[in-house]
Structure formats: structure tokens, C-alpha cells
Amino acid sequence: MSAVRAFVTGATGQDGSYLIEQLLEEATEVHVLVRAEESEAGSTHPLPQQVHQHVGDLAVGTELEALVAAIEPTEVYNLGGLSSVALSWQEPALTAQVSGVAVGHLLKATHDLQERTGRSVHFVQASSAEIFGRTSRVPQDETTPLRPLTPYGAAKAYAHHLVGVWRARGVHASSCILYNHESPRRPDAFVTRKITVGAARIARGLQDELAMGNLDARRDWGWAPDYVAAMVLAARDAVARDYVVATGVSHSVRDFVRAAFQAAGVEDWERHVTLDPRFARPSDAPELVGDSTRARKVLGWSPTVPFEDIVARMVRHDLALLDDAQP
Ligand code: NAP
């Protein structure tokens, strides 16, 4: 039996799927939280058979506490939550519950498990650059004041504070402040995947237009498996801390669109892109770009895939999906 036993929430999401692959490769015993009604059906990637599935919901805190007590993990990775900023405007209370309050339950359960067993349990929170919101500091680092602009950012900010609170009570709890990270496993409800799917479909003559909201917003985009690797490094460092996990380079949504059409082999991208105010977000953070010096120095972490390659990998995947679907 593996000495490391991980409990992972959000296992069916983009990051969860990469995290589970990494943990299984190193023979970690992996336990995951799945929702009764959706678990694999709603998954972007099916759960491997070796994974132990536990039915529960982040909205039901007592269930989470009971699961942590029963599984007795040595590492807890909290990747679950309502991860869409856009959806958080529709569901602010649910966002607060599953991306904020749930983290308090998981941290309390981690603390109680430590007290009961006398073993240290390492906790990692998948936090977000959205906690910085309308900051005037560019780039942001671990000392940047939190100024969330969205219900998603506010819930993540509360969770981020909780990590600090429980760390002060002796829990080995780290918060990884993740900047946007992408992969072919990103659901197409997110703008980046919407762009790569749209560019692929236009390249294959299946649609002519891609309707976009704001092309000027700037983000720091990285490669999802790199960000998962950072969370594992944070869990295993001797000292628990907060870490900004980012490339340090920002691009506009326009840059993303241009790179996607280029990768799809469509030259006149501007002819295919329309602006539709229905897709513009209220009070979007203007420029989020992270200074990951601490993660690089302390954890030896660095991003491995440049921006254009990330976009090209996603477009190639979407072109292949379309080509495979051809009769
Ligand atoms: P994702 O693909 O949207 O996955 C979200 C996961 O949370 C899914 O497994 C989902 O399960 C689960 N979940 C949602 N509501 C739940 C509930 N009530 N109970 C139990 N599970 C629930 O997100 P991701 O891109 O992998 O992101 C992972 C984490 O990193 C999230 O916390 C996100 O906020 C954070 N983050 C991501 C980014 C990014 O760019 N990707 C940036 C910053 C921070 P179902 O399959 O059942 O829906």
C-alpha cells in the first residue's frame, strides 16, 4: 500500500484529471469526491479504475468532514468548486457555498484528523488570480492585497483567508494562487476553448462566425498540467505557504483569437470574429499577470509550454475531434 493517500475534490474537472494521472503514475493511493448525479457523465475525462470514488457534494459540509475522517488522507487537494466567473454571477450563493464555505469544512476536517492521529496532513487549495480583481499592482505576488471583483473572486478570497487562518492553527495548508491555465480538457463553456473550437470549425467550413465579448481583457495563460505539478510540489514542501502560480507573461483575448486562427490555418481571422455585448462580462478584471518568483525559487517550479504552443495544442485537438467525427 502507498504511504501517500490523497483525497482530491474536483477530480472530474480539467485540473483534477491531470492531478489524478500524476498521482497514479507515482503510485499514490487516490480517493476522489464525485457528485452522485453527475460524476462521470459530466466529466471531461473519465476517472481511471484505480481511483476510489466517494459520493458527496461540496455544498454539504458535514459530508465532507465525515469523508476526510473516514479516508484518513495524508494529502488533501481541493480543486472542486464552481470554477466559472460567468456562472458565479448567476449563482452567487452556491458559489459562496461550494468555493468558499466548503473550504472551511475541509480545513477543519484536516485539522481534526491531525489532532486525532498525530500525523501531519498536507492541504492544498486551488485558489485563483481572481482574488486580486481590480488591483493596481502588476504583476501580482503573494503580498498583493485582495480586491475581488466577482462573486467567484470573493468566494475564492474567503477560502484563501481560511487557508491562512488554519495554517496559523498548525495545519500544513498551502494556497496556490493559480492564473488561467488551459488544455484540450478545458470545457467549451470557457472562452479559450470556445475560441479554439470556433477556429477549428471555421477552418473546416462548419461555421463562419465567432461571436466574442471583450477582446481587450488581458490574462496570464499557462499549461494546466504545469499548474497541477505546482500544487503537488506545494503539498510536499516542508513548509506550507501561499504561492502565485503564473507564467508572468500576459496576452489579450485578441492575441488568443489570432493564435488560434493561425494554428487552424485561417488567415483572415478578423473577418470571422464579431463583437457581441451579450458575451461581455460585467466588471471584468483588467490585467492579471502573476509574479511566480516564490514558486520558482522555493519549489523549483517553472512553466514548460509557451502561449502559442498551448493554443496550437488545443486547436490541433479540436481539429482532430472534428476530423474523427467525419463519416
Ligand atoms: P473545472 O474543470 O470546472 O472542474 C470543477 C470541478 O469541481 C469538477 O470536478 C466539478 O464536478 C467539481 N464540482 C463543482 N461543483 C461541485 C460540488 N457542488 N460538489 C462537488 N464537486 C463539485 O475546473 P478546473 O479548471 O479543473 O479548476 C480546478 C480548480 O482550480 C477550481 O477550483 C478553479 O476554481 C481553480 N482555478 C482554475 C483556473 C483555470 O484557469 N482552470 C484558474 C484559477 C483557479 P462535476 O464534474 O460533478 O461538475
mmCIF file of C-alpha atoms and ligand atoms in Angstrom:
data_model
loop_
_atom_site.group_PDB
_atom_site.id
_atom_site.type_symbol
_atom_site.label_atom_id
_atom_site.label_comp_id
_atom_site.label_asym_id
_atom_site.label_seq_id
_atom_site.Cartn_x
_atom_site.Cartn_y
_atom_site.Cartn_z
ATOM 1 C CA MET A 1 0.000 0.000 0.000
ATOM 2 C CA SER A 2 1.219 3.528 -0.842
ATOM 3 C CA ALA A 3 2.429 5.684 2.056
ATOM 4 C CA VAL A 4 0.759 8.669 0.408
ATOM 5 C CA ARG A 5 -3.029 8.675 0.385
ATOM 6 C CA ALA A 6 -4.537 11.636 -1.448
ATOM 7 C CA PHE A 7 -8.094 12.942 -1.250
ATOM 8 C CA VAL A 8 -8.989 15.057 -4.294
ATOM 9 C CA THR A 9 -12.068 17.203 -4.882
ATOM 10 C CA GLY A 10 -12.860 18.368 -8.422
ATOM 11 C CA ALA A 11 -11.418 15.140 -9.815
ATOM 12 C CA THR A 12 -13.700 15.191 -12.848
ATOM 13 C CA GLY A 13 -12.556 18.670 -13.926
ATOM 14 C CA GLN A 14 -9.688 19.755 -16.152
ATOM 15 C CA ASP A 15 -7.101 20.011 -13.377
ATOM 16 C CA GLY A 16 -8.434 17.059 -11.390
ATOM 17 C CA SER A 17 -7.952 14.742 -14.356
ATOM 18 C CA TYR A 18 -4.288 15.764 -14.737
ATOM 19 C CA LEU A 19 -3.690 15.621 -10.983
ATOM 20 C CA ILE A 20 -5.053 12.098 -10.758
ATOM 21 C CA GLU A 21 -2.851 10.983 -13.648
ATOM 22 C CA GLN A 22 0.218 12.437 -11.948
ATOM 23 C CA LEU A 23 -0.627 10.885 -8.559
ATOM 24 C CA LEU A 24 -1.365 7.439 -10.034
ATOM 25 C CA GLU A 25 1.886 7.489 -12.038
ATOM 26 C CA GLU A 26 3.781 7.761 -8.766
ATOM 27 C CA ALA A 27 1.625 5.013 -7.174
ATOM 28 C CA THR A 28 -0.235 7.274 -4.755
ATOM 29 C CA GLU A 29 -3.483 5.856 -3.372
ATOM 30 C CA VAL A 30 -6.110 8.232 -4.742
ATOM 31 C CA HIS A 31 -9.556 8.926 -3.271
ATOM 32 C CA VAL A 32 -11.882 11.360 -5.021
ATOM 33 C CA LEU A 33 -15.125 13.183 -4.321
ATOM 34 C CA VAL A 34 -17.778 12.698 -7.012
ATOM 35 C CA ARG A 35 -21.296 14.054 -7.184
ATOM 36 C CA ALA A 36 -23.932 11.366 -7.117
ATOM 37 C CA GLU A 37 -25.929 12.605 -10.017
ATOM 38 C CA GLU A 38 -23.197 13.657 -12.442
ATOM 39 C CA SER A 39 -19.881 12.093 -11.530
ATOM 40 C CA GLU A 40 -18.581 10.503 -14.738
ATOM 41 C CA ALA A 41 -21.392 11.607 -17.025
ATOM 42 C CA GLY A 42 -20.416 15.268 -16.657
ATOM 43 C CA SER A 43 -16.700 14.563 -16.814
ATOM 44 C CA THR A 44 -14.299 15.999 -19.366
ATOM 45 C CA HIS A 45 -12.165 12.912 -18.821
ATOM 46 C CA PRO A 46 -13.257 9.533 -17.389
ATOM 47 C CA LEU A 47 -11.940 8.589 -13.956
ATOM 48 C CA PRO A 48 -9.352 5.776 -14.005
ATOM 49 C CA GLN A 49 -10.435 2.492 -12.412
ATOM 50 C CA GLN A 50 -7.772 2.531 -9.667
ATOM 51 C CA VAL A 51 -9.338 5.643 -8.136
ATOM 52 C CA HIS A 52 -11.554 5.202 -5.056
ATOM 53 C CA GLN A 53 -14.758 7.189 -5.606
ATOM 54 C CA HIS A 54 -16.730 8.724 -2.731
ATOM 55 C CA VAL A 55 -20.110 10.283 -3.372
ATOM 56 C CA GLY A 56 -20.631 13.710 -1.821
ATOM 57 C CA ASP A 57 -21.207 17.358 -2.557
ATOM 58 C CA LEU A 58 -19.113 20.386 -1.699
ATOM 59 C CA ALA A 59 -22.361 22.123 -0.767
ATOM 60 C CA VAL A 60 -22.854 19.660 2.127
ATOM 61 C CA GLY A 61 -20.053 20.411 4.563
ATOM 62 C CA THR A 62 -20.854 17.694 7.089
ATOM 63 C CA GLU A 63 -20.462 15.072 4.332
ATOM 64 C CA LEU A 64 -17.009 16.439 3.543
ATOM 65 C CA GLU A 65 -15.911 16.311 7.166
ATOM 66 C CA ALA A 66 -17.130 12.723 7.516
ATOM 67 C CA LEU A 67 -15.309 11.682 4.332
ATOM 68 C CA VAL A 68 -11.968 13.167 5.404
ATOM 69 C CA ALA A 69 -12.322 11.470 8.802
ATOM 70 C CA ALA A 70 -13.091 8.090 7.182
ATOM 71 C CA ILE A 71 -10.482 8.190 4.366
ATOM 72 C CA GLU A 72 -7.673 9.478 6.619
ATOM 73 C CA PRO A 73 -5.695 11.025 3.744
ATOM 74 C CA THR A 74 -2.114 12.249 4.077
ATOM 75 C CA GLU A 75 -2.746 14.899 1.386
ATOM 76 C CA VAL A 76 -5.922 16.836 0.552
ATOM 77 C CA TYR A 77 -6.203 18.685 -2.785
ATOM 78 C CA ASN A 78 -9.233 20.956 -3.021
ATOM 79 C CA LEU A 79 -9.759 21.556 -6.740
ATOM 80 C CA GLY A 80 -13.543 21.336 -6.724
ATOM 81 C CA GLY A 81 -15.868 24.265 -6.966
ATOM 82 C CA LEU A 82 -17.875 26.423 -9.231
ATOM 83 C CA SER A 83 -14.998 27.466 -11.464
ATOM 84 C CA SER A 84 -16.723 29.772 -13.931
ATOM 85 C CA VAL A 85 -16.656 33.522 -13.234
ATOM 86 C CA ALA A 86 -19.630 33.991 -15.588
ATOM 87 C CA LEU A 87 -21.711 31.355 -13.767
ATOM 88 C CA SER A 88 -20.852 32.896 -10.405
ATOM 89 C CA TRP A 89 -22.934 35.955 -11.370
ATOM 90 C CA GLN A 90 -25.944 33.665 -11.894
ATOM 91 C CA GLU A 91 -25.306 31.568 -8.778
ATOM 92 C CA PRO A 92 -23.594 33.789 -6.188
ATOM 93 C CA ALA A 93 -24.893 31.919 -3.124
ATOM 94 C CA LEU A 94 -23.992 28.486 -4.496
ATOM 95 C CA THR A 95 -20.554 29.840 -5.449
ATOM 96 C CA ALA A 96 -20.035 31.059 -1.881
ATOM 97 C CA GLN A 97 -21.091 27.650 -0.581
ATOM 98 C CA VAL A 98 -19.019 25.333 -2.794
ATOM 99 C CA SER A 99 -15.975 27.556 -3.416
ATOM 100 C CA GLY A 100 -15.886 29.279 -0.009
ATOM 101 C CA VAL A 101 -17.692 27.627 2.901
ATOM 102 C CA ALA A 102 -16.726 24.097 1.775
ATOM 103 C CA VAL A 103 -13.051 25.005 2.201
ATOM 104 C CA GLY A 104 -13.701 25.783 5.874
ATOM 105 C CA HIS A 105 -15.197 22.316 6.365
ATOM 106 C CA LEU A 106 -12.275 20.616 4.600
ATOM 107 C CA LEU A 107 -9.698 22.557 6.634
ATOM 108 C CA LYS A 108 -11.462 21.837 9.921
ATOM 109 C CA ALA A 109 -11.643 18.146 8.997
ATOM 110 C CA THR A 110 -7.919 18.183 8.125
ATOM 111 C CA HIS A 111 -7.117 19.814 11.465
ATOM 112 C CA ASP A 112 -9.292 17.323 13.385
ATOM 113 C CA LEU A 113 -7.696 14.372 11.582
ATOM 114 C CA GLN A 114 -4.245 15.638 12.541
ATOM 115 C CA GLU A 115 -5.298 16.022 16.166
ATOM 116 C CA ARG A 116 -6.815 12.540 16.282
ATOM 117 C CA THR A 117 -3.994 10.647 14.538
ATOM 118 C CA GLY A 118 -0.985 12.785 15.464
ATOM 119 C CA ARG A 119 0.045 12.688 11.778
ATOM 120 C CA SER A 120 0.574 15.790 9.690
ATOM 121 C CA VAL A 121 -1.938 16.105 6.842
ATOM 122 C CA HIS A 122 -0.975 18.411 3.955
ATOM 123 C CA PHE A 123 -3.730 20.549 2.409
ATOM 124 C CA VAL A 124 -3.625 22.432 -0.911
ATOM 125 C CA GLN A 125 -6.240 24.922 -2.048
ATOM 126 C CA ALA A 126 -6.670 25.716 -5.765
ATOM 127 C CA SER A 127 -7.004 29.475 -5.355
ATOM 128 C CA SER A 128 -7.280 31.952 -8.188
ATOM 129 C CA ALA A 129 -5.799 35.188 -9.525
ATOM 130 C CA GLU A 130 -9.386 36.492 -9.448
ATOM 131 C CA ILE A 131 -8.848 37.188 -5.714
ATOM 132 C CA PHE A 132 -6.764 40.196 -6.839
ATOM 133 C CA GLY A 133 -9.545 41.540 -9.097
ATOM 134 C CA ARG A 134 -9.153 45.265 -9.633
ATOM 135 C CA THR A 135 -5.637 45.529 -8.303
ATOM 136 C CA SER A 136 -3.409 48.378 -9.379
ATOM 137 C CA ARG A 137 -0.320 46.222 -8.884
ATOM 138 C CA VAL A 138 1.056 44.493 -11.985
ATOM 139 C CA PRO A 139 2.414 41.858 -11.682
ATOM 140 C CA GLN A 140 0.753 40.483 -8.559
ATOM 141 C CA ASP A 141 2.542 38.380 -5.962
ATOM 142 C CA GLU A 142 1.677 36.760 -2.628
ATOM 143 C CA THR A 143 1.705 40.166 -0.872
ATOM 144 C CA THR A 144 -0.758 41.867 -3.235
ATOM 145 C CA PRO A 145 -3.957 42.947 -1.384
ATOM 146 C CA LEU A 146 -7.097 41.032 -2.300
ATOM 147 C CA ARG A 147 -9.674 43.102 -4.224
ATOM 148 C CA PRO A 148 -12.080 40.617 -5.816
ATOM 149 C CA LEU A 149 -14.481 41.925 -8.441
ATOM 150 C CA THR A 150 -16.772 38.953 -8.943
ATOM 151 C CA PRO A 151 -18.741 36.509 -6.760
ATOM 152 C CA TYR A 152 -16.234 33.846 -7.850
ATOM 153 C CA GLY A 153 -13.291 36.015 -6.786
ATOM 154 C CA ALA A 154 -14.956 36.858 -3.459
ATOM 155 C CA ALA A 155 -15.593 33.185 -2.645
ATOM 156 C CA LYS A 156 -12.001 32.305 -3.551
ATOM 157 C CA ALA A 157 -10.739 35.229 -1.432
ATOM 158 C CA TYR A 158 -12.669 33.938 1.597
ATOM 159 C CA ALA A 159 -11.242 30.444 1.023
ATOM 160 C CA HIS A 160 -7.742 31.912 0.650
ATOM 161 C CA HIS A 161 -8.080 33.676 4.020
ATOM 162 C CA LEU A 162 -9.327 30.442 5.611
ATOM 163 C CA VAL A 163 -6.163 28.656 4.461
ATOM 164 C CA GLY A 164 -4.092 31.291 6.304
ATOM 165 C CA VAL A 165 -6.311 31.034 9.383
ATOM 166 C CA TRP A 166 -5.947 27.241 9.666
ATOM 167 C CA ARG A 167 -2.240 27.375 8.817
ATOM 168 C CA ALA A 168 -1.845 29.611 11.873
ATOM 169 C CA ARG A 169 -3.565 26.831 13.889
ATOM 170 C CA GLY A 170 -0.982 24.296 12.780
ATOM 171 C CA VAL A 171 -2.437 22.829 9.583
ATOM 172 C CA HIS A 172 0.081 22.359 6.744
ATOM 173 C CA ALA A 173 -2.191 24.322 4.387
ATOM 174 C CA SER A 174 -0.963 25.991 1.191
ATOM 175 C CA SER A 175 -2.907 28.150 -1.217
ATOM 176 C CA CYS A 176 -1.807 28.044 -4.857
ATOM 177 C CA ILE A 177 -2.972 31.270 -6.487
ATOM 178 C CA LEU A 178 -3.475 29.898 -9.972
ATOM 179 C CA TYR A 179 -3.567 32.153 -13.013
ATOM 180 C CA ASN A 180 -5.561 30.988 -16.026
ATOM 181 C CA HIS A 181 -4.393 27.657 -17.353
ATOM 182 C CA GLU A 182 -5.665 25.798 -20.338
ATOM 183 C CA SER A 183 -5.579 22.452 -22.117
ATOM 184 C CA PRO A 184 -7.697 20.437 -24.535
ATOM 185 C CA ARG A 185 -9.612 19.278 -21.433
ATOM 186 C CA ARG A 186 -10.964 22.781 -20.755
ATOM 187 C CA PRO A 187 -14.784 22.690 -21.113
ATOM 188 C CA ASP A 188 -16.097 24.763 -24.057
ATOM 189 C CA ALA A 189 -18.135 26.969 -21.694
ATOM 190 C CA PHE A 190 -14.794 28.755 -21.105
ATOM 191 C CA VAL A 191 -13.772 31.450 -23.603
ATOM 192 C CA THR A 192 -10.430 29.898 -24.534
ATOM 193 C CA ARG A 193 -11.943 26.558 -25.556
ATOM 194 C CA LYS A 194 -14.838 28.356 -27.235
ATOM 195 C CA ILE A 195 -12.207 30.143 -29.352
ATOM 196 C CA THR A 196 -10.245 27.002 -30.272
ATOM 197 C CA VAL A 197 -13.421 25.036 -31.104
ATOM 198 C CA GLY A 198 -14.692 28.022 -33.152
ATOM 199 C CA ALA A 199 -11.409 28.404 -35.072
ATOM 200 C CA ALA A 200 -11.357 24.665 -35.830
ATOM 201 C CA ARG A 201 -14.974 24.676 -37.028
ATOM 202 C CA ILE A 202 -14.359 27.745 -39.225
ATOM 203 C CA ALA A 203 -11.241 26.081 -40.671
ATOM 204 C CA ARG A 204 -13.331 23.048 -41.613
ATOM 205 C CA GLY A 205 -16.149 25.209 -43.066
ATOM 206 C CA LEU A 206 -18.660 24.192 -40.370
ATOM 207 C CA GLN A 207 -19.341 27.754 -39.182
ATOM 208 C CA ASP A 208 -18.415 31.215 -40.385
ATOM 209 C CA GLU A 209 -18.515 33.458 -37.332
ATOM 210 C CA LEU A 210 -17.142 33.506 -33.813
ATOM 211 C CA ALA A 211 -19.049 35.900 -31.514
ATOM 212 C CA MET A 212 -16.875 37.361 -28.762
ATOM 213 C CA GLY A 213 -17.347 39.729 -25.793
ATOM 214 C CA ASN A 214 -14.252 41.699 -24.829
ATOM 215 C CA LEU A 215 -11.114 41.182 -26.956
ATOM 216 C CA ASP A 216 -9.011 43.577 -24.860
ATOM 217 C CA ALA A 217 -9.022 41.762 -21.490
ATOM 218 C CA ARG A 218 -5.525 40.528 -20.697
ATOM 219 C CA ARG A 219 -4.679 37.304 -18.917
ATOM 220 C CA ASP A 220 -1.628 35.277 -17.982
ATOM 221 C CA TRP A 221 -2.279 31.881 -19.615
ATOM 222 C CA GLY A 222 -0.366 28.698 -18.764
ATOM 223 C CA TRP A 223 -0.490 24.964 -19.422
ATOM 224 C CA ALA A 224 -2.812 23.090 -16.993
ATOM 225 C CA PRO A 225 -0.525 20.091 -16.197
ATOM 226 C CA ASP A 226 2.210 22.548 -15.109
ATOM 227 C CA TYR A 227 -0.197 24.125 -12.596
ATOM 228 C CA VAL A 228 -1.178 20.728 -11.215
ATOM 229 C CA ALA A 229 2.526 19.900 -10.779
ATOM 230 C CA ALA A 230 2.922 23.124 -8.764
ATOM 231 C CA MET A 231 0.125 22.048 -6.402
ATOM 232 C CA VAL A 232 1.824 18.693 -5.746
ATOM 233 C CA LEU A 233 5.151 20.449 -5.087
ATOM 234 C CA ALA A 234 3.398 22.808 -2.659
ATOM 235 C CA ALA A 235 1.769 19.890 -0.822
ATOM 236 C CA ARG A 236 5.132 18.168 -0.395
ATOM 237 C CA ASP A 237 7.309 21.080 0.645
ATOM 238 C CA ALA A 238 8.334 21.003 4.291
ATOM 239 C CA VAL A 239 6.759 24.415 4.907
ATOM 240 C CA ALA A 240 3.189 25.418 3.971
ATOM 241 C CA ARG A 241 2.911 28.764 2.184
ATOM 242 C CA ASP A 242 0.921 30.669 -0.419
ATOM 243 C CA TYR A 243 2.272 30.604 -3.970
ATOM 244 C CA VAL A 244 1.457 32.583 -7.085
ATOM 245 C CA VAL A 245 1.488 30.101 -9.980
ATOM 246 C CA ALA A 246 1.755 32.002 -13.261
ATOM 247 C CA THR A 247 3.884 32.433 -16.378
ATOM 248 C CA GLY A 248 4.456 36.168 -15.796
ATOM 249 C CA VAL A 249 3.511 36.972 -19.403
ATOM 250 C CA SER A 250 0.125 38.401 -20.299
ATOM 251 C CA HIS A 251 -1.730 38.243 -23.606
ATOM 252 C CA SER A 252 -5.006 39.749 -24.734
ATOM 253 C CA VAL A 253 -8.044 37.720 -25.738
ATOM 254 C CA ARG A 254 -7.339 39.160 -29.220
ATOM 255 C CA ASP A 255 -3.867 37.528 -29.130
ATOM 256 C CA PHE A 256 -5.532 34.225 -28.202
ATOM 257 C CA VAL A 257 -8.014 34.504 -31.081
ATOM 258 C CA ARG A 258 -5.248 35.418 -33.554
ATOM 259 C CA ALA A 259 -3.051 32.485 -32.412
ATOM 260 C CA ALA A 260 -5.986 30.051 -32.630
ATOM 261 C CA PHE A 261 -6.910 31.036 -36.197
ATOM 262 C CA GLN A 262 -3.262 30.875 -37.191
ATOM 263 C CA ALA A 263 -2.949 27.358 -35.756
ATOM 264 C CA ALA A 264 -6.126 26.372 -37.599
ATOM 265 C CA GLY A 265 -4.693 27.713 -40.871
ATOM 266 C CA VAL A 266 -7.267 30.545 -41.242
ATOM 267 C CA GLU A 267 -5.520 33.778 -42.262
ATOM 268 C CA ASP A 268 -8.278 36.427 -42.319
ATOM 269 C CA TRP A 269 -9.358 35.935 -38.693
ATOM 270 C CA GLU A 270 -10.824 39.440 -38.301
ATOM 271 C CA ARG A 271 -13.429 38.679 -40.978
ATOM 272 C CA HIS A 272 -14.787 35.807 -38.861
ATOM 273 C CA VAL A 273 -14.878 37.481 -35.419
ATOM 274 C CA THR A 274 -17.854 39.596 -34.333
ATOM 275 C CA LEU A 275 -18.341 41.526 -31.100
ATOM 276 C CA ASP A 276 -21.497 40.672 -29.182
ATOM 277 C CA PRO A 277 -22.184 42.575 -25.923
ATOM 278 C CA ARG A 278 -24.086 39.543 -24.577
ATOM 279 C CA PHE A 279 -20.704 37.834 -24.101
ATOM 280 C CA ALA A 280 -19.040 40.785 -22.360
ATOM 281 C CA ARG A 281 -18.648 40.286 -18.610
ATOM 282 C CA PRO A 282 -19.674 42.930 -16.093
ATOM 283 C CA SER A 283 -16.678 44.420 -14.223
ATOM 284 C CA ASP A 284 -14.006 42.129 -15.589
ATOM 285 C CA ALA A 285 -10.540 42.374 -14.040
ATOM 286 C CA PRO A 286 -8.413 44.442 -16.442
ATOM 287 C CA GLU A 287 -4.964 42.827 -16.277
ATOM 288 C CA LEU A 288 -3.977 39.831 -14.222
ATOM 289 C CA VAL A 289 -0.373 38.762 -14.550
ATOM 290 C CA GLY A 290 1.470 36.898 -11.854
ATOM 291 C CA ASP A 291 4.964 37.054 -10.358
ATOM 292 C CA SER A 292 5.748 33.416 -9.524
ATOM 293 C CA THR A 293 9.264 34.070 -8.145
ATOM 294 C CA ARG A 294 8.438 32.297 -4.864
ATOM 295 C CA ALA A 295 7.173 29.119 -6.578
ATOM 296 C CA ARG A 296 10.227 29.134 -8.860
ATOM 297 C CA LYS A 297 12.749 29.654 -6.027
ATOM 298 C CA VAL A 298 11.191 27.574 -3.248
ATOM 299 C CA LEU A 299 9.539 24.772 -5.233
ATOM 300 C CA GLY A 300 11.830 24.759 -8.283
ATOM 301 C CA TRP A 301 8.692 25.152 -10.412
ATOM 302 C CA SER A 302 8.565 26.703 -13.869
ATOM 303 C CA PRO A 303 6.068 26.731 -16.739
ATOM 304 C CA THR A 304 7.034 24.429 -19.624
ATOM 305 C CA VAL A 305 4.723 25.342 -22.536
ATOM 306 C CA PRO A 306 4.725 28.786 -24.222
ATOM 307 C CA PHE A 307 1.482 30.613 -25.050
ATOM 308 C CA GLU A 308 1.415 29.897 -28.825
ATOM 309 C CA ASP A 309 2.023 26.161 -28.198
ATOM 310 C CA ILE A 310 -0.812 25.965 -25.658
ATOM 311 C CA VAL A 311 -3.226 27.497 -28.173
ATOM 312 C CA ALA A 312 -1.910 25.307 -31.004
ATOM 313 C CA ARG A 313 -2.261 22.120 -28.909
ATOM 314 C CA MET A 314 -5.885 22.992 -28.158
ATOM 315 C CA VAL A 315 -6.662 23.793 -31.803
ATOM 316 C CA ARG A 316 -4.989 20.583 -33.050
ATOM 317 C CA HIS A 317 -7.092 18.610 -30.571
ATOM 318 C CA ASP A 318 -10.302 20.317 -31.744
ATOM 319 C CA LEU A 319 -9.432 19.787 -35.433
ATOM 320 C CA ALA A 320 -8.758 16.097 -34.722
ATOM 321 C CA LEU A 321 -12.114 15.746 -32.923
ATOM 322 C CA LEU A 322 -13.898 17.213 -35.963
ATOM 323 C CA ASP A 323 -11.950 15.040 -38.403
ATOM 324 C CA ASP A 324 -12.638 11.886 -36.346
ATOM 325 C CA ALA A 325 -16.361 12.723 -36.356
ATOM 326 C CA GLN A 326 -16.424 12.830 -40.194
ATOM 327 C CA PRO A 327 -18.240 9.850 -41.735
HETATM 328 P P1 NAP B 1 -13.417 22.542 -13.686
HETATM 329 O O1 NAP B 1 -12.877 21.835 -14.903
HETATM 330 O O2 NAP B 1 -14.582 23.450 -13.862
HETATM 331 O O3 NAP B 1 -13.755 21.459 -12.579
HETATM 332 C C1 NAP B 1 -14.507 21.782 -11.441
HETATM 333 C C2 NAP B 1 -14.673 20.527 -10.614
HETATM 334 O O4 NAP B 1 -15.423 20.866 -9.440
HETATM 335 C C3 NAP B 1 -15.428 19.402 -11.330
HETATM 336 O O5 NAP B 1 -14.837 18.168 -10.991
HETATM 337 C C4 NAP B 1 -16.814 19.502 -10.702
HETATM 338 O O6 NAP B 1 -17.503 18.254 -10.652
HETATM 339 C C5 NAP B 1 -16.459 19.905 -9.280
HETATM 340 N N1 NAP B 1 -17.609 20.463 -8.592
HETATM 341 C C6 NAP B 1 -18.327 21.577 -8.916
HETATM 342 N N2 NAP B 1 -19.319 21.763 -8.041
HETATM 343 C C7 NAP B 1 -19.236 20.746 -7.136
HETATM 344 C C8 NAP B 1 -19.993 20.376 -5.988
HETATM 345 N N3 NAP B 1 -21.046 21.097 -5.585
HETATM 346 N N4 NAP B 1 -19.621 19.274 -5.304
HETATM 347 C C9 NAP B 1 -18.570 18.518 -5.707
HETATM 348 N N5 NAP B 1 -17.818 18.813 -6.788
HETATM 349 C C10 NAP B 1 -18.144 19.912 -7.480
HETATM 350 O O7 NAP B 1 -12.253 23.419 -13.002
HETATM 351 P P2 NAP B 1 -10.673 23.384 -13.266
HETATM 352 O O8 NAP B 1 -10.381 24.255 -14.440
HETATM 353 O O9 NAP B 1 -10.187 21.993 -13.237
HETATM 354 O O10 NAP B 1 -10.148 24.171 -11.988
HETATM 355 C C11 NAP B 1 -9.775 23.480 -10.798
HETATM 356 C C12 NAP B 1 -9.748 24.457 -9.643
HETATM 357 O O11 NAP B 1 -8.792 25.471 -9.910
HETATM 358 C C13 NAP B 1 -11.087 25.174 -9.409
HETATM 359 O O12 NAP B 1 -11.267 25.337 -8.020
HETATM 360 C C14 NAP B 1 -10.880 26.521 -10.061
HETATM 361 O O13 NAP B 1 -11.688 27.498 -9.454
HETATM 362 C C15 NAP B 1 -9.400 26.742 -9.819
HETATM 363 N N6 NAP B 1 -8.799 27.609 -10.823
HETATM 364 C C16 NAP B 1 -8.796 27.232 -12.128
HETATM 365 C C17 NAP B 1 -8.224 28.076 -13.066
HETATM 366 C C18 NAP B 1 -8.164 27.699 -14.510
HETATM 367 O O14 NAP B 1 -7.714 28.518 -15.329
HETATM 368 N N7 NAP B 1 -8.555 26.489 -14.887
HETATM 369 C C19 NAP B 1 -7.626 29.294 -12.661
HETATM 370 C C20 NAP B 1 -7.640 29.621 -11.318
HETATM 371 C C21 NAP B 1 -8.205 28.775 -10.394
HETATM 372 P P3 NAP B 1 -18.609 17.807 -11.756
HETATM 373 O O15 NAP B 1 -17.831 17.072 -12.818
HETATM 374 O O16 NAP B 1 -19.513 16.939 -10.969
HETATM 375 O O17 NAP B 1 -19.245 19.071 -12.263
#
